[in-house]
């Protein structure tokens, strides 16, 4: 009953929830927000609003996004004071060795995705859905601040666990320009690896201790936004040099 997979997706339409032997499925709710953000980004850059009306097996690209991504996401929100957050899941790092938690990454993606969907709805002439989305955006931003920002420190998980206290996924807060997180740049050094790149989180597994190119590139983009071109170019130069080798 949803359009975009939350787990591993295969070309034949099947899904695979987990291969780690855990009893509960790995669920990454950030996928819905990211899908809506990507659709909106495409339409904004190309002005290809006709694509929204193209047919698929559920109806049109737009109606599938509205009914089976946006509204499905909206049904998976929890109250956080006067705001809203995406409900508990395994986060984008598939941390399925623990019970489901509230992850900042899922709510960040929701803010960006719902904001983007409002523009899609306007482009499709659906004023009611646009208003529905526009009402949710400030509530999600408020829920994020209330849940994940503690004493000026932005955390990757609501419970403040050491594993996600500094989390590379928080760079999406700056990349999507959805919530302020001025503390991130100084704190990212806690994730630096001996290679000079950055890991995802402070977890203790081999998977979590590795440098992640995804984080390196995201951090370089943030450095460019801050005007630190020299440091960004050094980081990207190191990556491209290793790729060339």
PDB file of C-alpha atoms in Angstrom:
ATOM      1  CA  UNK A   1       0.000   0.000   0.000  1.00  0.00           C
ATOM      2  CA  UNK A   2       2.995   2.314  -0.419  1.00  0.00           C
ATOM      3  CA  UNK A   3       4.936   3.278  -3.526  1.00  0.00           C
ATOM      4  CA  UNK A   4       8.566   3.618  -2.433  1.00  0.00           C
ATOM      5  CA  UNK A   5      10.428   0.780  -0.752  1.00  0.00           C
ATOM      6  CA  UNK A   6      11.727   1.172   2.805  1.00  0.00           C
ATOM      7  CA  UNK A   7      14.164  -1.717   2.521  1.00  0.00           C
ATOM      8  CA  UNK A   8      16.224  -3.356  -0.219  1.00  0.00           C
ATOM      9  CA  UNK A   9      14.388  -3.305  -3.522  1.00  0.00           C
ATOM     10  CA  UNK A  10      14.950  -5.677  -6.435  1.00  0.00           C
ATOM     11  CA  UNK A  11      14.195  -5.116 -10.103  1.00  0.00           C
ATOM     12  CA  UNK A  12      11.448  -7.738 -10.143  1.00  0.00           C
ATOM     13  CA  UNK A  13       9.399  -5.732  -7.632  1.00  0.00           C
ATOM     14  CA  UNK A  14      10.234  -7.819  -4.566  1.00  0.00           C
ATOM     15  CA  UNK A  15      11.675  -6.471  -1.334  1.00  0.00           C
ATOM     16  CA  UNK A  16      14.086  -7.857   1.234  1.00  0.00           C
ATOM     17  CA  UNK A  17      13.669  -6.544   4.777  1.00  0.00           C
ATOM     18  CA  UNK A  18      16.800  -7.833   6.486  1.00  0.00           C
ATOM     19  CA  UNK A  19      19.590 -10.383   6.252  1.00  0.00           C
ATOM     20  CA  UNK A  20      21.096  -9.886   9.716  1.00  0.00           C
ATOM     21  CA  UNK A  21      18.964 -12.450  11.505  1.00  0.00           C
ATOM     22  CA  UNK A  22      16.955  -9.919  13.530  1.00  0.00           C
ATOM     23  CA  UNK A  23      13.340 -10.764  14.318  1.00  0.00           C
ATOM     24  CA  UNK A  24      12.034  -7.326  13.295  1.00  0.00           C
ATOM     25  CA  UNK A  25      12.316  -5.878   9.800  1.00  0.00           C
ATOM     26  CA  UNK A  26      14.746  -3.126   8.891  1.00  0.00           C
ATOM     27  CA  UNK A  27      12.571  -0.077   8.152  1.00  0.00           C
ATOM     28  CA  UNK A  28      14.079   3.169   6.837  1.00  0.00           C
ATOM     29  CA  UNK A  29      11.311   5.790   6.788  1.00  0.00           C
ATOM     30  CA  UNK A  30      13.622   8.471   5.396  1.00  0.00           C
ATOM     31  CA  UNK A  31      13.115   6.843   1.974  1.00  0.00           C
ATOM     32  CA  UNK A  32       9.691   8.457   1.533  1.00  0.00           C
ATOM     33  CA  UNK A  33      10.942  11.960   2.296  1.00  0.00           C
ATOM     34  CA  UNK A  34      13.972  11.501   0.056  1.00  0.00           C
ATOM     35  CA  UNK A  35      11.788  10.283  -2.832  1.00  0.00           C
ATOM     36  CA  UNK A  36       9.503  13.323  -2.586  1.00  0.00           C
ATOM     37  CA  UNK A  37      12.521  15.645  -2.334  1.00  0.00           C
ATOM     38  CA  UNK A  38      14.087  14.057  -5.438  1.00  0.00           C
ATOM     39  CA  UNK A  39      10.864  14.400  -7.451  1.00  0.00           C
ATOM     40  CA  UNK A  40      10.513  18.036  -6.436  1.00  0.00           C
ATOM     41  CA  UNK A  41      14.162  18.774  -7.190  1.00  0.00           C
ATOM     42  CA  UNK A  42      13.794  17.263 -10.668  1.00  0.00           C
ATOM     43  CA  UNK A  43      10.688  19.288 -11.511  1.00  0.00           C
ATOM     44  CA  UNK A  44      12.177  22.502 -10.112  1.00  0.00           C
ATOM     45  CA  UNK A  45      15.370  22.114 -12.153  1.00  0.00           C
ATOM     46  CA  UNK A  46      13.805  20.949 -15.435  1.00  0.00           C
ATOM     47  CA  UNK A  47      10.358  22.625 -15.286  1.00  0.00           C
ATOM     48  CA  UNK A  48       9.051  19.289 -16.610  1.00  0.00           C
ATOM     49  CA  UNK A  49       5.614  19.553 -15.021  1.00  0.00           C
ATOM     50  CA  UNK A  50       4.160  17.337 -17.778  1.00  0.00           C
ATOM     51  CA  UNK A  51       5.996  14.403 -16.154  1.00  0.00           C
ATOM     52  CA  UNK A  52       3.666  14.669 -13.165  1.00  0.00           C
ATOM     53  CA  UNK A  53       0.780  13.670 -15.415  1.00  0.00           C
ATOM     54  CA  UNK A  54       2.471  10.659 -16.968  1.00  0.00           C
ATOM     55  CA  UNK A  55       0.638   7.393 -16.380  1.00  0.00           C
ATOM     56  CA  UNK A  56       1.785   4.573 -14.158  1.00  0.00           C
ATOM     57  CA  UNK A  57      -0.017   1.520 -12.820  1.00  0.00           C
ATOM     58  CA  UNK A  58      -1.499   3.470  -9.894  1.00  0.00           C
ATOM     59  CA  UNK A  59      -2.694   6.465 -11.916  1.00  0.00           C
ATOM     60  CA  UNK A  60      -0.191   9.260 -12.577  1.00  0.00           C
ATOM     61  CA  UNK A  61       3.241  10.077 -11.236  1.00  0.00           C
ATOM     62  CA  UNK A  62       1.701  12.871  -9.189  1.00  0.00           C
ATOM     63  CA  UNK A  63      -1.237  10.899  -7.772  1.00  0.00           C
ATOM     64  CA  UNK A  64       1.094   8.032  -6.798  1.00  0.00           C
ATOM     65  CA  UNK A  65       3.380  10.483  -4.997  1.00  0.00           C
ATOM     66  CA  UNK A  66       0.443  12.110  -3.216  1.00  0.00           C
ATOM     67  CA  UNK A  67      -1.554   9.040  -2.217  1.00  0.00           C
ATOM     68  CA  UNK A  68       1.172   6.434  -1.741  1.00  0.00           C
ATOM     69  CA  UNK A  69       4.191   8.446  -0.583  1.00  0.00           C
ATOM     70  CA  UNK A  70       3.159  11.794   0.908  1.00  0.00           C
ATOM     71  CA  UNK A  71      -0.012  10.634   2.655  1.00  0.00           C
ATOM     72  CA  UNK A  72       1.622   7.391   3.749  1.00  0.00           C
ATOM     73  CA  UNK A  73       4.422   9.427   5.308  1.00  0.00           C
ATOM     74  CA  UNK A  74       1.923  11.808   6.921  1.00  0.00           C
ATOM     75  CA  UNK A  75       0.272   8.804   8.582  1.00  0.00           C
ATOM     76  CA  UNK A  76       3.589   7.831  10.212  1.00  0.00           C
ATOM     77  CA  UNK A  77       4.149  10.982  12.263  1.00  0.00           C
ATOM     78  CA  UNK A  78       4.221  11.213  16.069  1.00  0.00           C
ATOM     79  CA  UNK A  79       3.523  14.250  18.216  1.00  0.00           C
ATOM     80  CA  UNK A  80       6.466  16.070  19.794  1.00  0.00           C
ATOM     81  CA  UNK A  81       5.000  18.890  21.847  1.00  0.00           C
ATOM     82  CA  UNK A  82       3.560  21.336  19.327  1.00  0.00           C
ATOM     83  CA  UNK A  83       5.473  19.628  16.521  1.00  0.00           C
ATOM     84  CA  UNK A  84       5.704  16.316  14.721  1.00  0.00           C
ATOM     85  CA  UNK A  85       8.455  13.776  14.086  1.00  0.00           C
ATOM     86  CA  UNK A  86       8.642  10.661  11.937  1.00  0.00           C
ATOM     87  CA  UNK A  87       7.808   7.633  14.029  1.00  0.00           C
ATOM     88  CA  UNK A  88      10.376   5.119  15.291  1.00  0.00           C
ATOM     89  CA  UNK A  89      12.336   3.129  12.700  1.00  0.00           C
ATOM     90  CA  UNK A  90      15.868   1.801  12.146  1.00  0.00           C
ATOM     91  CA  UNK A  91      17.154   5.081  10.686  1.00  0.00           C
ATOM     92  CA  UNK A  92      18.967   5.426   7.403  1.00  0.00           C
ATOM     93  CA  UNK A  93      21.968   3.526   8.824  1.00  0.00           C
ATOM     94  CA  UNK A  94      19.732   0.439   9.352  1.00  0.00           C
ATOM     95  CA  UNK A  95      20.561   0.150  13.047  1.00  0.00           C
ATOM     96  CA  UNK A  96      18.427  -2.937  13.462  1.00  0.00           C
ATOM     97  CA  UNK A  97      20.462  -4.469  16.279  1.00  0.00           C
ATOM     98  CA  UNK A  98      18.448  -2.269  18.665  1.00  0.00           C
ATOM     99  CA  UNK A  99      14.692  -1.662  19.101  1.00  0.00           C
ATOM    100  CA  UNK A 100      13.297   1.032  16.819  1.00  0.00           C
ATOM    101  CA  UNK A 101      14.259   4.599  17.804  1.00  0.00           C
ATOM    102  CA  UNK A 102      13.444   8.178  16.797  1.00  0.00           C
ATOM    103  CA  UNK A 103      16.139   9.129  14.275  1.00  0.00           C
ATOM    104  CA  UNK A 104      16.864  12.671  13.168  1.00  0.00           C
ATOM    105  CA  UNK A 105      17.629  11.497   9.617  1.00  0.00           C
ATOM    106  CA  UNK A 106      14.055  10.352   9.006  1.00  0.00           C
ATOM    107  CA  UNK A 107      12.513  13.615  10.184  1.00  0.00           C
ATOM    108  CA  UNK A 108      15.054  15.696   8.236  1.00  0.00           C
ATOM    109  CA  UNK A 109      14.148  13.837   5.057  1.00  0.00           C
ATOM    110  CA  UNK A 110      10.454  14.342   5.841  1.00  0.00           C
ATOM    111  CA  UNK A 111      10.884  18.119   6.208  1.00  0.00           C
ATOM    112  CA  UNK A 112      12.650  18.324   2.848  1.00  0.00           C
ATOM    113  CA  UNK A 113      10.253  15.892   1.159  1.00  0.00           C
ATOM    114  CA  UNK A 114       7.014  17.410   2.411  1.00  0.00           C
ATOM    115  CA  UNK A 115       8.251  20.903   1.581  1.00  0.00           C
ATOM    116  CA  UNK A 116       9.140  19.692  -1.910  1.00  0.00           C
ATOM    117  CA  UNK A 117       5.811  17.921  -2.318  1.00  0.00           C
ATOM    118  CA  UNK A 118       3.953  21.165  -1.597  1.00  0.00           C
ATOM    119  CA  UNK A 119       5.591  22.607  -4.717  1.00  0.00           C
ATOM    120  CA  UNK A 120       4.686  19.509  -6.737  1.00  0.00           C
ATOM    121  CA  UNK A 121       1.073  19.826  -5.629  1.00  0.00           C
ATOM    122  CA  UNK A 122       1.000  23.475  -6.678  1.00  0.00           C
ATOM    123  CA  UNK A 123       2.486  22.535 -10.060  1.00  0.00           C
ATOM    124  CA  UNK A 124      -0.167  19.838 -10.457  1.00  0.00           C
ATOM    125  CA  UNK A 125      -2.970  22.280  -9.598  1.00  0.00           C
ATOM    126  CA  UNK A 126      -3.839  20.474  -6.366  1.00  0.00           C
ATOM    127  CA  UNK A 127      -4.247  23.381  -3.954  1.00  0.00           C
ATOM    128  CA  UNK A 128      -5.779  21.238  -1.195  1.00  0.00           C
ATOM    129  CA  UNK A 129      -2.825  18.824  -1.049  1.00  0.00           C
ATOM    130  CA  UNK A 130      -0.372  21.736  -1.241  1.00  0.00           C
ATOM    131  CA  UNK A 131      -2.023  23.353   1.771  1.00  0.00           C
ATOM    132  CA  UNK A 132      -1.981  20.007   3.592  1.00  0.00           C
ATOM    133  CA  UNK A 133       1.781  19.718   3.032  1.00  0.00           C
ATOM    134  CA  UNK A 134       2.509  23.358   3.849  1.00  0.00           C
ATOM    135  CA  UNK A 135       0.781  22.914   7.211  1.00  0.00           C
ATOM    136  CA  UNK A 136       3.035  19.975   8.063  1.00  0.00           C
ATOM    137  CA  UNK A 137       6.401  21.582   7.238  1.00  0.00           C
ATOM    138  CA  UNK A 138       6.658  23.978  10.229  1.00  0.00           C
ATOM    139  CA  UNK A 139       5.317  21.270  12.536  1.00  0.00           C
ATOM    140  CA  UNK A 140       8.037  18.872  11.406  1.00  0.00           C
ATOM    141  CA  UNK A 141      10.710  21.553  11.807  1.00  0.00           C
ATOM    142  CA  UNK A 142       9.426  22.300  15.322  1.00  0.00           C
ATOM    143  CA  UNK A 143       9.303  18.593  16.149  1.00  0.00           C
ATOM    144  CA  UNK A 144      12.905  18.243  14.998  1.00  0.00           C
ATOM    145  CA  UNK A 145      14.101  21.123  17.181  1.00  0.00           C
ATOM    146  CA  UNK A 146      12.199  19.867  20.201  1.00  0.00           C
ATOM    147  CA  UNK A 147      13.290  16.238  19.822  1.00  0.00           C
ATOM    148  CA  UNK A 148      16.828  16.319  18.466  1.00  0.00           C
ATOM    149  CA  UNK A 149      18.360  19.605  19.653  1.00  0.00           C
ATOM    150  CA  UNK A 150      19.412  19.514  23.302  1.00  0.00           C
ATOM    151  CA  UNK A 151      21.187  22.504  24.876  1.00  0.00           C
ATOM    152  CA  UNK A 152      22.306  23.692  21.455  1.00  0.00           C
ATOM    153  CA  UNK A 153      23.644  20.263  20.419  1.00  0.00           C
ATOM    154  CA  UNK A 154      22.029  18.540  17.437  1.00  0.00           C
ATOM    155  CA  UNK A 155      21.842  14.780  17.913  1.00  0.00           C
ATOM    156  CA  UNK A 156      21.169  11.933  15.524  1.00  0.00           C
ATOM    157  CA  UNK A 157      18.815  10.142  17.877  1.00  0.00           C
ATOM    158  CA  UNK A 158      16.230  11.364  20.358  1.00  0.00           C
ATOM    159  CA  UNK A 159      17.547   9.344  23.287  1.00  0.00           C
ATOM    160  CA  UNK A 160      21.002  10.930  23.030  1.00  0.00           C
ATOM    161  CA  UNK A 161      22.762   7.558  22.763  1.00  0.00           C
ATOM    162  CA  UNK A 162      26.525   7.899  22.292  1.00  0.00           C
ATOM    163  CA  UNK A 163      26.378   5.925  19.048  1.00  0.00           C
ATOM    164  CA  UNK A 164      24.422   8.669  17.246  1.00  0.00           C
ATOM    165  CA  UNK A 165      25.225  11.720  19.353  1.00  0.00           C
ATOM    166  CA  UNK A 166      27.198  13.010  16.375  1.00  0.00           C
ATOM    167  CA  UNK A 167      25.815  11.509  13.186  1.00  0.00           C
ATOM    168  CA  UNK A 168      26.958  12.150   9.621  1.00  0.00           C
ATOM    169  CA  UNK A 169      23.342  12.032   8.469  1.00  0.00           C
ATOM    170  CA  UNK A 170      22.791  15.352  10.243  1.00  0.00           C
ATOM    171  CA  UNK A 171      24.624  17.022   7.356  1.00  0.00           C
ATOM    172  CA  UNK A 172      21.282  16.724   5.532  1.00  0.00           C
ATOM    173  CA  UNK A 173      19.977  19.433   7.870  1.00  0.00           C
ATOM    174  CA  UNK A 174      22.325  21.855   6.121  1.00  0.00           C
ATOM    175  CA  UNK A 175      22.176  20.291   2.664  1.00  0.00           C
ATOM    176  CA  UNK A 176      18.386  20.552   2.526  1.00  0.00           C
ATOM    177  CA  UNK A 177      18.379  23.935   4.316  1.00  0.00           C
ATOM    178  CA  UNK A 178      15.567  22.687   6.520  1.00  0.00           C
ATOM    179  CA  UNK A 179      16.728  23.308  10.102  1.00  0.00           C
ATOM    180  CA  UNK A 180      19.680  25.233  11.526  1.00  0.00           C
ATOM    181  CA  UNK A 181      22.454  23.103  13.002  1.00  0.00           C
ATOM    182  CA  UNK A 182      25.413  25.449  13.503  1.00  0.00           C
ATOM    183  CA  UNK A 183      27.130  23.080  15.928  1.00  0.00           C
ATOM    184  CA  UNK A 184      27.751  20.358  13.335  1.00  0.00           C
ATOM    185  CA  UNK A 185      30.944  21.578  11.692  1.00  0.00           C
ATOM    186  CA  UNK A 186      33.011  21.646  14.836  1.00  0.00           C
ATOM    187  CA  UNK A 187      31.624  18.334  16.043  1.00  0.00           C
ATOM    188  CA  UNK A 188      32.246  16.425  12.798  1.00  0.00           C
ATOM    189  CA  UNK A 189      35.890  15.972  13.760  1.00  0.00           C
ATOM    190  CA  UNK A 190      34.695  13.314  16.202  1.00  0.00           C
ATOM    191  CA  UNK A 191      33.966  11.166  13.124  1.00  0.00           C
ATOM    192  CA  UNK A 192      37.298  11.632  11.325  1.00  0.00           C
ATOM    193  CA  UNK A 193      39.151   8.440  10.394  1.00  0.00           C
ATOM    194  CA  UNK A 194      42.915   7.810  10.095  1.00  0.00           C
ATOM    195  CA  UNK A 195      42.503   8.101   6.308  1.00  0.00           C
ATOM    196  CA  UNK A 196      41.337  11.699   6.685  1.00  0.00           C
ATOM    197  CA  UNK A 197      37.754  10.972   5.672  1.00  0.00           C
ATOM    198  CA  UNK A 198      34.699  10.618   7.857  1.00  0.00           C
ATOM    199  CA  UNK A 199      32.695   7.738   9.241  1.00  0.00           C
ATOM    200  CA  UNK A 200      28.914   7.686   9.670  1.00  0.00           C
ATOM    201  CA  UNK A 201      28.518   7.502  13.436  1.00  0.00           C
ATOM    202  CA  UNK A 202      30.493   6.684  16.576  1.00  0.00           C
ATOM    203  CA  UNK A 203      29.324   3.072  16.626  1.00  0.00           C
ATOM    204  CA  UNK A 204      31.702   0.241  17.416  1.00  0.00           C
ATOM    205  CA  UNK A 205      31.020  -2.239  14.606  1.00  0.00           C
ATOM    206  CA  UNK A 206      33.403  -2.615  11.659  1.00  0.00           C
ATOM    207  CA  UNK A 207      30.651  -1.282   9.411  1.00  0.00           C
ATOM    208  CA  UNK A 208      30.403   1.877  11.491  1.00  0.00           C
ATOM    209  CA  UNK A 209      34.147   2.402  11.830  1.00  0.00           C
ATOM    210  CA  UNK A 210      34.760   2.654   8.068  1.00  0.00           C
ATOM    211  CA  UNK A 211      35.175   5.875   6.109  1.00  0.00           C
ATOM    212  CA  UNK A 212      32.027   6.605   4.062  1.00  0.00           C
ATOM    213  CA  UNK A 213      32.460   8.491   0.798  1.00  0.00           C
ATOM    214  CA  UNK A 214      28.813   9.599   1.157  1.00  0.00           C
ATOM    215  CA  UNK A 215      29.736  11.544   4.301  1.00  0.00           C
ATOM    216  CA  UNK A 216      32.922  12.957   2.770  1.00  0.00           C
ATOM    217  CA  UNK A 217      31.050  14.367  -0.228  1.00  0.00           C
ATOM    218  CA  UNK A 218      28.222  15.720   1.925  1.00  0.00           C
ATOM    219  CA  UNK A 219      30.727  17.436   4.213  1.00  0.00           C
ATOM    220  CA  UNK A 220      32.583  18.904   1.234  1.00  0.00           C
ATOM    221  CA  UNK A 221      29.290  20.360  -0.054  1.00  0.00           C
ATOM    222  CA  UNK A 222      28.690  21.950   3.321  1.00  0.00           C
ATOM    223  CA  UNK A 223      32.196  23.450   3.311  1.00  0.00           C
ATOM    224  CA  UNK A 224      31.454  25.010  -0.072  1.00  0.00           C
ATOM    225  CA  UNK A 225      28.228  26.493   1.287  1.00  0.00           C
ATOM    226  CA  UNK A 226      30.224  28.018   4.133  1.00  0.00           C
ATOM    227  CA  UNK A 227      32.725  29.481   1.678  1.00  0.00           C
ATOM    228  CA  UNK A 228      35.639  27.226   2.684  1.00  0.00           C
ATOM    229  CA  UNK A 229      36.523  26.268  -0.878  1.00  0.00           C
ATOM    230  CA  UNK A 230      40.141  25.328  -0.162  1.00  0.00           C
ATOM    231  CA  UNK A 231      39.205  22.709   2.427  1.00  0.00           C
ATOM    232  CA  UNK A 232      36.387  21.345   0.238  1.00  0.00           C
ATOM    233  CA  UNK A 233      38.695  21.014  -2.770  1.00  0.00           C
ATOM    234  CA  UNK A 234      41.312  19.246  -0.656  1.00  0.00           C
ATOM    235  CA  UNK A 235      38.743  16.700   0.504  1.00  0.00           C
ATOM    236  CA  UNK A 236      37.332  16.056  -2.975  1.00  0.00           C
ATOM    237  CA  UNK A 237      40.836  15.971  -4.445  1.00  0.00           C
ATOM    238  CA  UNK A 238      41.814  13.235  -2.020  1.00  0.00           C
ATOM    239  CA  UNK A 239      38.737  11.203  -2.995  1.00  0.00           C
ATOM    240  CA  UNK A 240      39.154  11.606  -6.750  1.00  0.00           C
ATOM    241  CA  UNK A 241      42.856  10.799  -6.497  1.00  0.00           C
ATOM    242  CA  UNK A 242      42.076   7.521  -4.773  1.00  0.00           C
ATOM    243  CA  UNK A 243      39.377   6.711  -7.331  1.00  0.00           C
ATOM    244  CA  UNK A 244      41.796   7.385 -10.187  1.00  0.00           C
ATOM    245  CA  UNK A 245      44.376   5.110  -8.572  1.00  0.00           C
TER     246      UNK A 245
END
